[in-house]
Amino acid sequence: MMKNIILETNTLTKSIPTSDKMLTILTGIDLAVHAGESIAITGTSGSGKSTLLGLLAALDTPTSGSIKLFGTEVGTLSEDQRAQLRLGKIGFVFQSFHLLDNLTALENVMLPLELQSNDASVRERATKALQRVGLGERLNHFPTQLSGGEQQRVAIARAFVIEPQLLFADEPTGNLDRATGHEVEELLFSLVHDQGTALVMVTHDEGLAARCQAHYHLDGVLVRQGGSV
Ligand SMILES: Nc1ncnc2c1ncn2[C@@H]1O[C@H](COP(=O)(O)OP(=O)(O)OP(=O)(O)O)[C@@H](O)[C@H]1O
Ligand SMILES: [Mg+2]
């Protein structure tokens, strides 16, 4: 039996006003993501992958078309309502880590938990999440005191600490050397597996895309690769 759809778009478009004209980035995007499903999106630089991820994650709103996240239509929601919809359910991992430089590894991972609650378990849960990614000995390091691979592992701990239903990753290994990228990839897939998280990942790495259950290619429109479902 097919599992529940947690994210669904229908003829989604995104255009952005520029000084002289409207720039159309995405046209007619149709996509469905089921609970626990992993999806890879590839496409050339500038094809709109990050823009699409921002829409799918309800960080941004479409120009037209429908996007339903956890059953709620996103297009008509305010910024606060979209934040509320994401809270505790969505995790992000970016190419450039996006850690807060003035917070330690532990404090970075505590942050998403603190948005949900302020009870005593926050520190303990964040510590466990960092241990899970192999950084139990680096809790009090600041991002500048960590290697790129370690920073990305902190970002992964931060994304998974809330046990999200849905994780978005935008070229998570793009800034890492091959060996480190491979370690981060293993970690990401093992957490996705352990937590039953649905994954929507943008990548330039065909090997990474092949590990996902579905592979789409974006070039203005989104086309599923490798035949029908
Ligand atoms: N706020 C904006 N205003 C104007 N143009 C934008 C804006 N955001 C994105 N674009 C343009 O939209 C296109 C898609 O950008 P996007 O960042 O989504 O591409 P991408 O596929 O993620 O590329 P990359 O692989 O290099 O990360 C680009 O041509 C970009 O210049
Ligand atoms: Mg991008």
XYZ file of C-alpha atoms and ligand atoms in Angstrom:
261
model
C 0.000 0.000 0.000
C 1.258 3.475 -0.880
C 2.104 5.556 2.161
C 0.669 8.995 2.825
C 1.640 11.905 0.647
C 3.271 14.558 2.847
C 4.225 17.006 0.117
C 2.448 17.595 -3.171
C 2.706 20.248 -5.844
C 0.440 20.929 -8.771
C 1.543 23.056 -11.760
C 3.751 25.109 -9.494
C 5.418 28.141 -11.063
C 7.847 30.732 -9.754
C 8.620 34.036 -11.416
C 10.656 36.832 -9.901
C 10.343 40.491 -10.888
C 13.674 41.918 -12.040
C 14.400 45.518 -13.036
C 13.223 45.125 -16.634
C 11.025 42.002 -16.765
C 9.593 39.016 -14.928
C 12.102 36.197 -14.735
C 10.412 32.794 -14.893
C 12.459 30.225 -13.010
C 10.055 27.290 -12.606
C 7.105 26.215 -14.752
C 4.500 23.522 -14.168
C 6.215 21.582 -11.405
C 4.312 18.448 -10.381
C 5.793 16.408 -7.569
C 4.537 14.137 -4.807
C 6.609 12.985 -1.852
C 5.348 10.114 0.299
C 6.227 9.588 3.962
C 9.690 8.081 4.239
C 10.433 8.419 0.529
C 13.797 9.684 -0.752
C 13.951 11.910 -3.819
C 16.950 13.337 -5.650
C 16.783 16.412 -7.856
C 19.579 17.104 -10.330
C 19.934 19.899 -12.859
C 22.509 22.318 -14.197
C 23.596 25.372 -12.233
C 20.918 28.043 -12.432
C 18.140 25.613 -13.368
C 16.178 26.540 -10.234
C 16.951 23.693 -7.828
C 17.485 25.855 -4.754
C 14.477 27.974 -5.673
C 12.363 24.808 -5.881
C 13.645 23.525 -2.553
C 12.747 26.850 -0.926
C 9.192 26.515 -2.249
C 8.844 22.865 -1.248
C 10.030 23.698 2.270
C 7.547 26.577 2.565
C 10.349 29.112 2.960
C 8.993 30.899 -0.083
C 5.610 31.085 -1.837
C 4.840 30.185 -5.461
C 3.727 32.615 -8.161
C 0.966 30.210 -9.183
C -0.060 26.619 -8.708
C -0.584 24.640 -5.571
C 1.751 23.289 -2.944
C 0.465 21.217 -0.069
C 2.800 20.484 2.820
C 1.475 18.061 5.436
C -1.950 18.598 3.884
C -1.914 22.398 4.209
C -1.954 24.694 1.183
C 1.170 26.858 1.555
C 0.514 29.620 -0.990
C -1.992 31.549 1.113
C -0.139 31.318 4.436
C 1.702 34.207 6.075
C 5.386 33.910 6.903
C 4.547 33.146 10.548
C 2.042 30.490 9.557
C 4.612 28.878 7.285
C 7.159 28.870 10.124
C 4.555 27.222 12.339
C 3.896 24.577 9.686
C 7.627 23.765 9.471
C 8.198 23.724 13.219
C 9.384 20.380 14.509
C 8.669 18.671 11.195
C 11.250 19.898 8.700
C 15.039 19.765 8.746
C 17.560 21.394 6.392
C 21.111 20.677 5.381
C 22.793 23.183 3.065
C 25.921 23.079 0.934
C 27.548 25.812 3.008
C 26.596 24.366 6.430
C 24.823 27.548 7.706
C 25.919 27.187 11.320
C 25.851 30.186 13.627
C 29.498 31.125 14.164
C 29.032 32.622 17.625
C 27.437 29.457 18.998
C 29.214 26.215 19.888
C 28.415 22.950 18.142
C 26.160 22.004 21.068
C 24.379 25.372 21.101
C 23.796 25.165 17.333
C 22.121 21.780 17.745
C 20.118 22.931 20.795
C 18.604 25.810 18.819
C 15.819 23.973 16.934
C 14.845 22.147 20.138
C 14.674 25.422 22.052
C 12.174 26.707 19.500
C 9.892 23.857 20.558
C 10.492 23.640 24.296
C 12.816 24.841 27.022
C 12.848 21.831 29.278
C 15.953 20.252 30.733
C 16.116 17.522 28.109
C 17.208 19.930 25.363
C 20.907 19.813 26.242
C 20.829 16.058 26.633
C 19.061 15.463 23.306
C 21.459 17.802 21.484
C 24.437 16.043 23.079
C 23.097 12.669 21.952
C 22.553 13.977 18.414
C 26.186 15.144 18.257
C 27.389 11.816 19.637
C 25.354 10.086 16.917
C 27.295 11.973 14.234
C 30.623 11.208 15.915
C 31.214 14.621 17.492
C 30.801 13.778 21.163
C 34.300 15.156 21.744
C 33.599 18.440 19.933
C 30.539 19.750 21.804
C 32.064 23.060 22.844
C 33.942 23.846 19.650
C 32.831 26.844 17.636
C 32.276 26.310 13.875
C 35.615 27.982 13.019
C 37.298 25.372 15.227
C 35.811 22.509 13.186
C 36.748 21.055 9.789
C 34.298 21.349 6.887
C 33.199 17.743 7.305
C 32.714 18.258 11.036
C 30.685 21.417 10.437
C 28.435 19.513 8.050
C 28.007 16.772 10.657
C 26.923 19.434 13.175
C 24.448 20.699 10.574
C 23.162 17.139 10.136
C 22.805 16.718 13.909
C 20.894 20.009 14.021
C 18.597 18.881 11.206
C 17.860 15.459 12.708
C 17.660 16.381 16.401
C 13.962 17.251 16.056
C 13.328 13.925 14.263
C 11.807 15.661 11.237
C 9.287 13.943 8.996
C 10.899 15.610 6.022
C 14.489 16.628 5.394
C 15.666 18.970 2.644
C 19.296 18.828 1.598
C 20.777 21.274 -0.937
C 24.030 19.790 -2.271
C 25.005 18.495 1.189
C 28.362 17.153 -0.014
C 29.059 19.916 -2.548
C 31.699 21.690 -0.460
C 33.476 18.592 0.812
C 36.310 16.538 -0.598
C 35.402 13.134 -1.968
C 36.239 11.047 1.112
C 34.600 13.476 3.551
C 31.619 13.819 1.249
C 31.252 10.076 1.277
C 31.265 9.980 5.105
C 28.627 12.703 5.253
C 26.559 10.814 2.654
C 26.682 7.609 4.702
C 25.654 9.490 7.817
C 22.771 11.217 6.074
C 21.354 8.002 4.640
C 21.773 6.093 7.882
C 19.850 8.774 9.817
C 17.164 8.922 7.114
C 16.861 5.150 7.416
C 16.849 5.061 11.244
C 14.291 7.844 11.628
C 12.142 6.949 8.594
C 12.606 10.503 7.329
C 11.485 11.540 3.853
C 14.381 13.138 1.971
C 14.340 15.694 -0.830
C 17.912 16.235 -1.939
C 19.454 18.462 -4.579
C 22.738 17.068 -5.813
C 25.223 17.174 -8.691
C 26.437 13.733 -7.687
C 24.837 10.988 -9.814
C 25.961 8.357 -7.309
C 24.126 10.158 -4.541
C 21.036 10.553 -6.747
C 21.078 6.828 -7.505
C 20.767 6.038 -3.792
C 17.391 7.764 -3.651
C 14.142 5.976 -4.490
C 13.234 8.505 -7.167
C 15.368 10.767 -9.332
C 14.094 13.923 -11.019
C 15.880 16.247 -13.389
C 15.064 19.953 -13.367
C 15.329 22.169 -16.396
C 12.518 24.690 -15.904
C 10.209 21.683 -15.773
C 10.753 18.698 -13.528
C 11.052 15.308 -15.234
C 11.255 11.961 -13.522
C 14.251 9.891 -14.612
C 14.402 6.163 -15.175
C 10.868 5.454 -16.338
C 7.535 5.442 -14.587
C 6.797 4.670 -10.939
N 15.818 36.546 -5.851
C 16.164 36.379 -7.133
N 16.089 37.403 -8.006
C 16.415 37.249 -9.314
N 16.845 36.083 -9.826
C 16.955 35.029 -9.011
C 16.632 35.112 -7.624
N 16.839 33.901 -7.059
C 17.289 33.102 -8.052
N 17.351 33.782 -9.231
C 17.766 33.218 -10.531
O 17.019 32.040 -10.742
C 17.794 31.020 -11.325
C 17.740 29.762 -10.456
O 18.481 29.961 -9.262
P 18.739 28.774 -8.243
O 19.570 29.316 -7.135
O 17.431 28.180 -7.868
O 19.572 27.745 -9.150
P 20.238 26.355 -8.773
O 19.701 25.347 -9.716
O 20.096 26.080 -7.320
O 21.781 26.602 -9.136
P 23.131 26.037 -8.434
O 23.300 24.618 -8.901
O 24.214 26.935 -8.998
O 22.991 26.162 -6.947
C 19.182 31.609 -11.500
O 19.335 32.012 -12.826
C 19.209 32.778 -10.555
O 20.062 33.787 -11.021
Mg 21.469 25.946 -5.735
